[in-house]
Short mmCIF file of C-alpha atoms and ligand atoms in Angstrom, two decimals:
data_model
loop_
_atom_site.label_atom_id
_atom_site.label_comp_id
_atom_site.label_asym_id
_atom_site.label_seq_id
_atom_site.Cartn_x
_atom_site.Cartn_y
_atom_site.Cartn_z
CA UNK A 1 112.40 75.78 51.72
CA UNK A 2 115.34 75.86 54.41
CA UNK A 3 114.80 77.08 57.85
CA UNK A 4 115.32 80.72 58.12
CA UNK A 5 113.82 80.93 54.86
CA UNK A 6 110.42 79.26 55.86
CA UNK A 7 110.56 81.20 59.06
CA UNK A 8 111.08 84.65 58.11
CA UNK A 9 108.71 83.94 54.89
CA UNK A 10 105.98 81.58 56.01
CA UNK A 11 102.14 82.32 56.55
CA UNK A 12 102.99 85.82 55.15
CA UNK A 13 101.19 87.55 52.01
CA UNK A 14 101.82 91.23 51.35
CA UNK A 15 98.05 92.65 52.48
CA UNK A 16 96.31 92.42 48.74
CA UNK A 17 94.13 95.49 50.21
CA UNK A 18 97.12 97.60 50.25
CA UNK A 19 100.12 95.94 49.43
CA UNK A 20 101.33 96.24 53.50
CA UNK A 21 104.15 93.52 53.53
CA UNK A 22 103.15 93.14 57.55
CA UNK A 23 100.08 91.17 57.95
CA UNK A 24 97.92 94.46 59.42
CA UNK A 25 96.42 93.88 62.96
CA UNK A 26 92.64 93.55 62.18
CA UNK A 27 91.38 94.86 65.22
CA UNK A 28 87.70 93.81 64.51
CA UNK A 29 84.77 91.61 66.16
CA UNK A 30 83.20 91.12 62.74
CA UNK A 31 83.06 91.54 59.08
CA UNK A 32 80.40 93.25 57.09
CA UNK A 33 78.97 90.79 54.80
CA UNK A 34 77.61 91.27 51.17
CA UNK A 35 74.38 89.33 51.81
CA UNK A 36 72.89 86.87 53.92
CA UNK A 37 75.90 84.34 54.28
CA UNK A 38 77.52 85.96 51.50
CA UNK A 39 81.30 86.34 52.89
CA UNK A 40 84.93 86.18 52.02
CA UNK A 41 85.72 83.78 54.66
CA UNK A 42 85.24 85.87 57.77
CA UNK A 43 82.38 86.29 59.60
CA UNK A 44 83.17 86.70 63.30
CA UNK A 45 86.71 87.19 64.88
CA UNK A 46 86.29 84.40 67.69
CA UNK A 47 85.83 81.87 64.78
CA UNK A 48 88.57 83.62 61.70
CA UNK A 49 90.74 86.85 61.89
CA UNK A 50 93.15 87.75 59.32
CA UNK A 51 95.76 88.51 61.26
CA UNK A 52 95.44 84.82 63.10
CA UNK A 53 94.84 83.30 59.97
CA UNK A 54 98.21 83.97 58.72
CA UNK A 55 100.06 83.58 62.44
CA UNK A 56 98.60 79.74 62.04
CA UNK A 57 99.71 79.26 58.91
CA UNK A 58 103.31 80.22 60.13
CA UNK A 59 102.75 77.88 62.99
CA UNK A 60 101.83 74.98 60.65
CA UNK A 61 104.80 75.77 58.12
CA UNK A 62 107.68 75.56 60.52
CA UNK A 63 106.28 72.27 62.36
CA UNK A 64 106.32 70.78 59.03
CA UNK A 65 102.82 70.39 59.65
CA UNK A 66 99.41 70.92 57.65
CA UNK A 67 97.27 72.64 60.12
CA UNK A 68 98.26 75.28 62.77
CA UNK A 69 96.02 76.47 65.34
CA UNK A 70 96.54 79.62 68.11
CA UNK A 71 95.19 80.00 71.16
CA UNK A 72 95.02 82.66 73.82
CA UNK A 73 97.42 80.50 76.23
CA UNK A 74 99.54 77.31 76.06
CA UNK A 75 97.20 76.24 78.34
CA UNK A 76 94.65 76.91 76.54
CA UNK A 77 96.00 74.85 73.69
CA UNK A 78 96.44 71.77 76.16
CA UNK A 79 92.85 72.29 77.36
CA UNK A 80 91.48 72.32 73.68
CA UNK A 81 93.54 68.82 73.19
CA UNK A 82 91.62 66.93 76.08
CA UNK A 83 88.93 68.08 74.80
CA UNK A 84 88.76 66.09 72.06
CA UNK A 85 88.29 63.19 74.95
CA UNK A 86 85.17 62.11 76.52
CA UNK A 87 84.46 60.64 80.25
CA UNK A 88 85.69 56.72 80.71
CA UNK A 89 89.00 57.99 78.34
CA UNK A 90 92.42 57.15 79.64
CA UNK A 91 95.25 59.43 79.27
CA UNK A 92 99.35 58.62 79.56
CA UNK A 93 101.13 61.55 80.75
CA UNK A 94 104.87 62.39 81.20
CA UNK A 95 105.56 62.50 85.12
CA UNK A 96 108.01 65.38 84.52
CA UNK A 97 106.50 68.00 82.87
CA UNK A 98 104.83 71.72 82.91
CA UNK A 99 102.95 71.90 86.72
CA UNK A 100 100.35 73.85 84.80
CA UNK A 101 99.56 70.79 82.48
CA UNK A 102 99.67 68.69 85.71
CA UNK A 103 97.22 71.13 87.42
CA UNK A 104 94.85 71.13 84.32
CA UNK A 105 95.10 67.17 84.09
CA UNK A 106 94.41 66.21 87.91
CA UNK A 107 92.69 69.37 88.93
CA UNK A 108 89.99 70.39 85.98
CA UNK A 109 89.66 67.28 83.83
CA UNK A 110 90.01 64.38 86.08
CA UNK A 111 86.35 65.59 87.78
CA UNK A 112 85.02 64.70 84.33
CA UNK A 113 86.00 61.41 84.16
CA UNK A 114 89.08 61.45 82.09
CA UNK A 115 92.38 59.30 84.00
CA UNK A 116 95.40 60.22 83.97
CA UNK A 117 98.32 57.57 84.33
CA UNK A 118 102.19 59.38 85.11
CA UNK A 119 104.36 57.19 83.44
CA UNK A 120 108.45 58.00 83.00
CA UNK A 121 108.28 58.11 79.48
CA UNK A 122 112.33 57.96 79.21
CA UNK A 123 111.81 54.44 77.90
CA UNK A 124 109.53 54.66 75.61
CA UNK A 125 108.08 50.94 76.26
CA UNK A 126 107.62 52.09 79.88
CA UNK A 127 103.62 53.13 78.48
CA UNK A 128 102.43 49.87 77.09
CA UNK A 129 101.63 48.50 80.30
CA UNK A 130 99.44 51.05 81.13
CA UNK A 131 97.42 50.85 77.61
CA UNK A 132 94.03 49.31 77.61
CA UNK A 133 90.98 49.82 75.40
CA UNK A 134 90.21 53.16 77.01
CA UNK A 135 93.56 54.95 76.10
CA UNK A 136 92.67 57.69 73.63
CA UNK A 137 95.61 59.99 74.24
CA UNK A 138 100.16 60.13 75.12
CA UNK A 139 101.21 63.07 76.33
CA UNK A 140 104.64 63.90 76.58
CA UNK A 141 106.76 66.50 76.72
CA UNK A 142 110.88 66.63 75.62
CA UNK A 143 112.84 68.07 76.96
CA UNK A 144 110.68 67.87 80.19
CA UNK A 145 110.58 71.02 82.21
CA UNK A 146 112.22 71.61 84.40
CA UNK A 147 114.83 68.12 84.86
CA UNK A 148 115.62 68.02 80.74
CA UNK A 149 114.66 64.48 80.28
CA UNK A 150 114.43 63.59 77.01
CA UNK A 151 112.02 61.01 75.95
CA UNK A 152 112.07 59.07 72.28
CA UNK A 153 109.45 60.83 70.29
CA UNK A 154 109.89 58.07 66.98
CA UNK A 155 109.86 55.32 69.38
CA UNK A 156 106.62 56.36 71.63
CA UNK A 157 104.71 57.33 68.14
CA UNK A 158 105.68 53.54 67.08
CA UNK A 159 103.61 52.35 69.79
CA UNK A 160 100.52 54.65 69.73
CA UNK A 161 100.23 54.21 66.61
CA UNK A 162 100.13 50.68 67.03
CA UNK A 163 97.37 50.93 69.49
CA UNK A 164 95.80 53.41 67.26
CA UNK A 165 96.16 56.11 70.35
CA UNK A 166 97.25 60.09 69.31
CA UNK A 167 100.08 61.24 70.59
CA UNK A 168 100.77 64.95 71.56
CA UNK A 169 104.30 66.36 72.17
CA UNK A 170 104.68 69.91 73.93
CA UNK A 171 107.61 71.45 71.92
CA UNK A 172 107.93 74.25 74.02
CA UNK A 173 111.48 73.89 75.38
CA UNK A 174 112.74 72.39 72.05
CA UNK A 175 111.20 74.94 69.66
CA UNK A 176 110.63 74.14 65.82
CA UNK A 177 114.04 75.46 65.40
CA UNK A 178 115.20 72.11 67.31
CA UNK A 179 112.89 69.86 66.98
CA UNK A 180 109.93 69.14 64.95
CA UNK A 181 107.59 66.20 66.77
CA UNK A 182 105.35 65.68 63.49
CA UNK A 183 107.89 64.56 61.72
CA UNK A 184 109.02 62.29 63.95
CA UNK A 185 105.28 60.50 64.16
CA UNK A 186 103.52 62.88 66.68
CA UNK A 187 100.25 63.48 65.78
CA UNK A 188 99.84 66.92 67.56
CA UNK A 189 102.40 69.35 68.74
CA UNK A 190 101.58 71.85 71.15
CA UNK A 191 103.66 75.00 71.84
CA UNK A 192 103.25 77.70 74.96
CA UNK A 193 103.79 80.50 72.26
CA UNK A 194 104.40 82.66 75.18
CA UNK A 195 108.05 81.01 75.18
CA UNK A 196 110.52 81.25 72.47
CA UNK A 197 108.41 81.63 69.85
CA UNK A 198 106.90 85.24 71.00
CA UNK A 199 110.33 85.55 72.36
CA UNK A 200 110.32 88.52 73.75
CA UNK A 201 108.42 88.12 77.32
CA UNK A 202 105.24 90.26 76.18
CA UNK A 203 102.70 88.23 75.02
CA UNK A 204 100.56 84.76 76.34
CA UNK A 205 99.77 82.69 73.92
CA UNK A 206 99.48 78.58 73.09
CA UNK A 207 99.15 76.71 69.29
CA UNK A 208 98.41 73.10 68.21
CA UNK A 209 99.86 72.30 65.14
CA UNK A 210 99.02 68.70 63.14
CA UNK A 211 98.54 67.11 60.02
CA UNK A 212 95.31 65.00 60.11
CA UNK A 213 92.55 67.11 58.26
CA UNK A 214 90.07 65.25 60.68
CA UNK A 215 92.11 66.02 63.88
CA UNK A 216 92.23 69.65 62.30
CA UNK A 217 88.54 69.68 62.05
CA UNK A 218 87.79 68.56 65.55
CA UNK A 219 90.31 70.92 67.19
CA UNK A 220 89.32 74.01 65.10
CA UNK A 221 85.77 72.89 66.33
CA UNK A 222 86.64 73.14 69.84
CA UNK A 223 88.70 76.35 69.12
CA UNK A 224 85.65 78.02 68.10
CA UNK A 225 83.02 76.97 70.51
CA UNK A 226 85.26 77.14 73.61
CA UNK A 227 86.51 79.86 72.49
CA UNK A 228 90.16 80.61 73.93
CA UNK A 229 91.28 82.94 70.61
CA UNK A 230 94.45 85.18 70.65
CA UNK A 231 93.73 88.95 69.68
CA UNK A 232 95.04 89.84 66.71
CA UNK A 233 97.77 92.31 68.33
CA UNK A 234 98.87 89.43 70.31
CA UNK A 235 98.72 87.72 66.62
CA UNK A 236 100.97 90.05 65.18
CA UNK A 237 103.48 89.96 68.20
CA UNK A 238 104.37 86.36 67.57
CA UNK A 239 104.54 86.86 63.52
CA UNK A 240 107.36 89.51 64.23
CA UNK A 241 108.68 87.23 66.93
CA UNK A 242 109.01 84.17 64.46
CA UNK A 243 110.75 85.47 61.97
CA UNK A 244 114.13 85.88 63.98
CA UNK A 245 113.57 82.46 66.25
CA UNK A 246 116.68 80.66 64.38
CA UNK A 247 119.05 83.90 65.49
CA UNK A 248 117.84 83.70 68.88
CA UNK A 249 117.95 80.22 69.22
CA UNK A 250 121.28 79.57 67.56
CA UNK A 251 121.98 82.54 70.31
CA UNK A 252 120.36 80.46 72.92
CA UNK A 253 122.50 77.35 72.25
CA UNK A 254 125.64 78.54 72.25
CA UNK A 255 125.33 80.63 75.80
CA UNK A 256 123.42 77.68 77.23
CA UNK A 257 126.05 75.76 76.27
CA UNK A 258 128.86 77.85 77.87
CA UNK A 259 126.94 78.38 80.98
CA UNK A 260 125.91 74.61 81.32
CA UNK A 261 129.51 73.98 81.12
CA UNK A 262 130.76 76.46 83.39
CA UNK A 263 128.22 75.66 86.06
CA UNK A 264 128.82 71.81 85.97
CA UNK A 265 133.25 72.95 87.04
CA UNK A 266 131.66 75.11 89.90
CA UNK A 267 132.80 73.69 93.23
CA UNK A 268 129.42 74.63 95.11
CA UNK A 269 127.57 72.98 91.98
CA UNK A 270 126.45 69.30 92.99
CA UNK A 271 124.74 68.18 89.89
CA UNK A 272 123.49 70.14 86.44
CA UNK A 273 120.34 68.48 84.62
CA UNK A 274 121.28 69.32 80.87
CA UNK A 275 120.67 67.92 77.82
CA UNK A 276 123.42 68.40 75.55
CA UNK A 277 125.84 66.74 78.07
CA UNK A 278 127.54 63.28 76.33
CA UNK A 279 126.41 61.81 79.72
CA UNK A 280 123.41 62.76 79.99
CA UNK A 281 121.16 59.45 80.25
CA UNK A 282 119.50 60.17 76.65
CA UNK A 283 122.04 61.91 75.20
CA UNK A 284 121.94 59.77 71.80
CA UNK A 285 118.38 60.13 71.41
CA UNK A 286 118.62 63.86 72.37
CA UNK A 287 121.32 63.96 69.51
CA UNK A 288 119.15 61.92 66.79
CA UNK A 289 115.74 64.19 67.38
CA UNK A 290 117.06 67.66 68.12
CA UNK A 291 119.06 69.55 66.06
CA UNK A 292 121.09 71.35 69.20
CA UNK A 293 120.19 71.73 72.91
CA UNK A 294 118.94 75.16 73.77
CA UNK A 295 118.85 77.39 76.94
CA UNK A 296 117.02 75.66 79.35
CA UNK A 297 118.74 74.06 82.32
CA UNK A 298 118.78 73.18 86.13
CA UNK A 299 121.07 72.72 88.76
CA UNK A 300 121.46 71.94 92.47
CA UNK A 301 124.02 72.92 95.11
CA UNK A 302 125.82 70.54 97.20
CA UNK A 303 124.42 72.63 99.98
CA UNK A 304 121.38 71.30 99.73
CA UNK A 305 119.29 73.32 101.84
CA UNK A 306 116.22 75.51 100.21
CA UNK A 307 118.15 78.40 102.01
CA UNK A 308 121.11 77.95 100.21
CA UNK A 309 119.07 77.69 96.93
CA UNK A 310 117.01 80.83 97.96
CA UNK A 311 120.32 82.72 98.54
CA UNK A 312 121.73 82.31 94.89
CA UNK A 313 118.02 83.30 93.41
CA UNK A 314 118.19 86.16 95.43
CA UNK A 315 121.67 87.13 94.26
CA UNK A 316 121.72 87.32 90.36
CA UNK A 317 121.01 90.78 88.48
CA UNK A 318 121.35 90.00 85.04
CA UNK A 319 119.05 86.87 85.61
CA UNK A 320 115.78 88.09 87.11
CA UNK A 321 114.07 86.27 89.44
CA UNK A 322 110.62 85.06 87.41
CA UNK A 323 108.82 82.38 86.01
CA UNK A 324 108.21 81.60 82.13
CA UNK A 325 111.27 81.46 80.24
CA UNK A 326 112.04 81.27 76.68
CA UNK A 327 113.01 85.34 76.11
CA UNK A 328 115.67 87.15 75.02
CA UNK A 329 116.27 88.00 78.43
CA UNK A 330 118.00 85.67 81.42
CA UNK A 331 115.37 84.21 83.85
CA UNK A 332 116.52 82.71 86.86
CA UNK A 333 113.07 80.22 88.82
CA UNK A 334 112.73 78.04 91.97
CA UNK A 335 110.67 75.34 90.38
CA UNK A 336 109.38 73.68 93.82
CA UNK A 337 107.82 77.43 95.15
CA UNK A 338 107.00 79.18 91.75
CA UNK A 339 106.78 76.87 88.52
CA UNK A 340 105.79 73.60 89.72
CA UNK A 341 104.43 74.38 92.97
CA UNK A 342 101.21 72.94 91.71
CA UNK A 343 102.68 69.33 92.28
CA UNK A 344 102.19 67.80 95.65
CA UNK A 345 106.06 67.61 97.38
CA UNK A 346 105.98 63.53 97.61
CA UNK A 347 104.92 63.53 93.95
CA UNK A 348 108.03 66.32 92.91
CA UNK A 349 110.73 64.51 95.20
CA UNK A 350 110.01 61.06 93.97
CA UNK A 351 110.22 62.43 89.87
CA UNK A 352 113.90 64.00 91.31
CA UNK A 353 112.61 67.51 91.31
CA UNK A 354 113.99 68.60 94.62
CA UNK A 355 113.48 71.74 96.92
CA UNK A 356 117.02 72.96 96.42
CA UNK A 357 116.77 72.95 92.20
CA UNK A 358 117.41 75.88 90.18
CA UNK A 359 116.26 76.62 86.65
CA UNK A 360 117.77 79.13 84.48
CA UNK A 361 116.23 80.35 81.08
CA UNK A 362 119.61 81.78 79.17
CA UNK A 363 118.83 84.43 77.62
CA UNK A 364 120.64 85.78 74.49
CA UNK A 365 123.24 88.10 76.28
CA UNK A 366 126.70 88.39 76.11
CA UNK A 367 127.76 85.15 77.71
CA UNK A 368 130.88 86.40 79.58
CA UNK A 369 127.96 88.48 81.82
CA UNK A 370 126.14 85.72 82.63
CA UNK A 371 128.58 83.75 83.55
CA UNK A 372 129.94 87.00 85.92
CA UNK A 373 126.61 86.97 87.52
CA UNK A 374 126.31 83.22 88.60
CA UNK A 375 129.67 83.38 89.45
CA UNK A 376 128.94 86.83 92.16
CA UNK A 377 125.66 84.77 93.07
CA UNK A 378 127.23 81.74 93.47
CA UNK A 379 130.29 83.68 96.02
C1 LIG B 401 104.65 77.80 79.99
C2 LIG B 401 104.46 76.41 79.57
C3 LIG B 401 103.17 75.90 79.31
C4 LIG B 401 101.92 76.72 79.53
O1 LIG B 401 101.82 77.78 78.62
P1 LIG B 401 101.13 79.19 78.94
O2 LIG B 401 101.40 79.96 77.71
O3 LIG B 401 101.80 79.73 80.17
O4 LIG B 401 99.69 78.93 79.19
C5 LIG B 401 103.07 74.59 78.86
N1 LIG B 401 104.17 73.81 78.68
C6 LIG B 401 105.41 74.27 78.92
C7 LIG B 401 106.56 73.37 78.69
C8 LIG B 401 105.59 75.57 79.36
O5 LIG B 401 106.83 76.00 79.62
#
């Protein structure tokens, strides 16, 4: 099945109750059973619902992947992956990446036991020294949030799987629309649902999608007993917000594009971190794994003061002044005070993330505006 097809169709049975071509919301705790044990598959909503039920069997068909899981955050999903580790394991992480994974890593998990190594995954070999016997788990993210690197998702999966280590990409940024990390020899993906693939900046929600029946097993495991479940209305949300991802991200490319573009001829514009430039530093690779380059960018201004950078966040109207990203609407974000905040300043400066950079989620507007808005902002 082609694209669109698989995500407007995918996970999604007419109700056989009723005949509802919606999956219904089943607002329920639990499900009356027959006798003792006797069931048709449900028996408590933390463990199945319906309604999730088919949202993860979306998930799973456009990741090109067997097994899809949802959970009430991205977060969540990330948390559910470490814990698949036990004290003494080793972890590589990217060193550009989400601050909330960074915060979960360093702040939560490294208190039981688990280490966590920040490696600059843009060469791909740039891990193996820092593999030993205790390395369970790669975790990378591409493009990284918020300086779109791009790291070599075939490559790193060459060498975990060499060292018999899983490797987990956060699609997030990419979106199964661009990019689909299983197929390139990722053993997990991990999405912040919340993103692009709700869409529409109204819901919170994470998914793990993967192939191995045993990895399924473990995870669903973990899913149950720790219990961070979507409700089913937030279930539904994302099922509606799936099925028009490819318009909105074709949408998403081609203003990104124009904007990226327009904002890298700006006099006051010093430098814009995006990844469908032909000079950006990975551009090949970004061109062999992703299948276009999306809306996510940064820049910084020659002025290089966090004043000047404060003055153009304060300035835009059409892009509002927030964190998250990934909707139909433009989102303009000060990583260093609002999404990565969470990382210590040495630790941001020397991964490039400076105080002055600016990160804009392009929405799906018409481009023409946007571009009208920077350009007042940028005055
Ligand atoms: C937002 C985000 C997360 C965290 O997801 P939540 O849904 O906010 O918990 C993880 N990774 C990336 C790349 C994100 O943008």
């Amino acid at each position: 099945m082609k694209q669109a097809t698989k995500l407007i169709h995918a996970g999604v049975e007419p109700d056989p109750s009723t005949g509802a071509i919606m999956t219904p919301i089943f607002q329920t705790s639990t499900f009356v059973q027959a006798g003792p044990g006797e069931h048709k598959g449900y028996e408590y909503a933390r463990s199945q619902n319906p309604t999730r039920k088919a949202l993860e069997g979306a998930l799973a068909a456009i990741e090109n992947g067997k097994y899809g899981l949802s959970f009430s955050s991205g977060v969540a999903a990330t948390d559910a992956v470490i814990k698949l580790l036990s004290p003494g394991d080793e972890v590589i992480c990217a060193n550009d990446m989400y601050g909330g994974t960074y915060r979960l890593f360093t702040k939560i998990f490294e208190k039981f036991g688990i280490k966590f190594h920040s490696v600059n995954m843009q060469d791909a070999s740039a891990i193996e020294p820092f593999i030993n016997e205790n390395t369970k788990l790669v975790w990378t993210e591409t493009p990284t949030n918020p300086l779109m690197n791009i790291c070599d998702i075939a490559a790193l999966a060459h060498i975990t799987k060499k060292h018999n280590i899983l490797l987990c990409v956060d699609n997030t940024f990419a979106t199964p629309y661009l990019q689909n990390p299983l197929d390139l020899g990722a053993d997990i993906v991990m999405h912040s649902v919340t993103k692009y693939l709700g869409g529409h900046s109204d819901v919170i929600q994470g998914a793990l999608v993967m192939n191995s029946p045993e990895l399924h097993e473990k995870l669903y495991f973990i899913q149950k007993s720790c219990g961070a479940v979507p409700g089913p209305f937030d279930c539904f949300l994302v099922l509606r917000g799936i099925k028009t991802l490819h318009v909105r991200m074709r949408a998403h490319c081609e203003n990104g594009e124009l904007i990226a573009h327009y904002l890298r001829n700006h006099p006051k514009v010093k430098r814009v971190y995006w990844c469908g430039f032909s000079d950006h530093p990975n551009f090949e690779i970004a061109k062999k794994q992703m299948r276009g380059f999306g809306g996510m960018m940064s820049f910084e201004l020659k002025d290089e003061s966090v004043e000047a950078a404060k003055k153009v966040l304060k300035s835009t109207h059409l892009f509002a002044l927030a964190e998250s990203l990934g909707g139909v609407e433009s989102l303009i974000n000060h990583p260093a005070t609002m999404t990565h905040a969470s990382i210590p300043r040495e630790e941001r400066l020397k991964n490039g993330l400076s105080d002055g950079l600016i990160r804009l989620s392009v929405g799906i507007e018409d481009a023409e505006d946007l571009i009208a808005d920077l350009e007042n902002a940028l005055k």
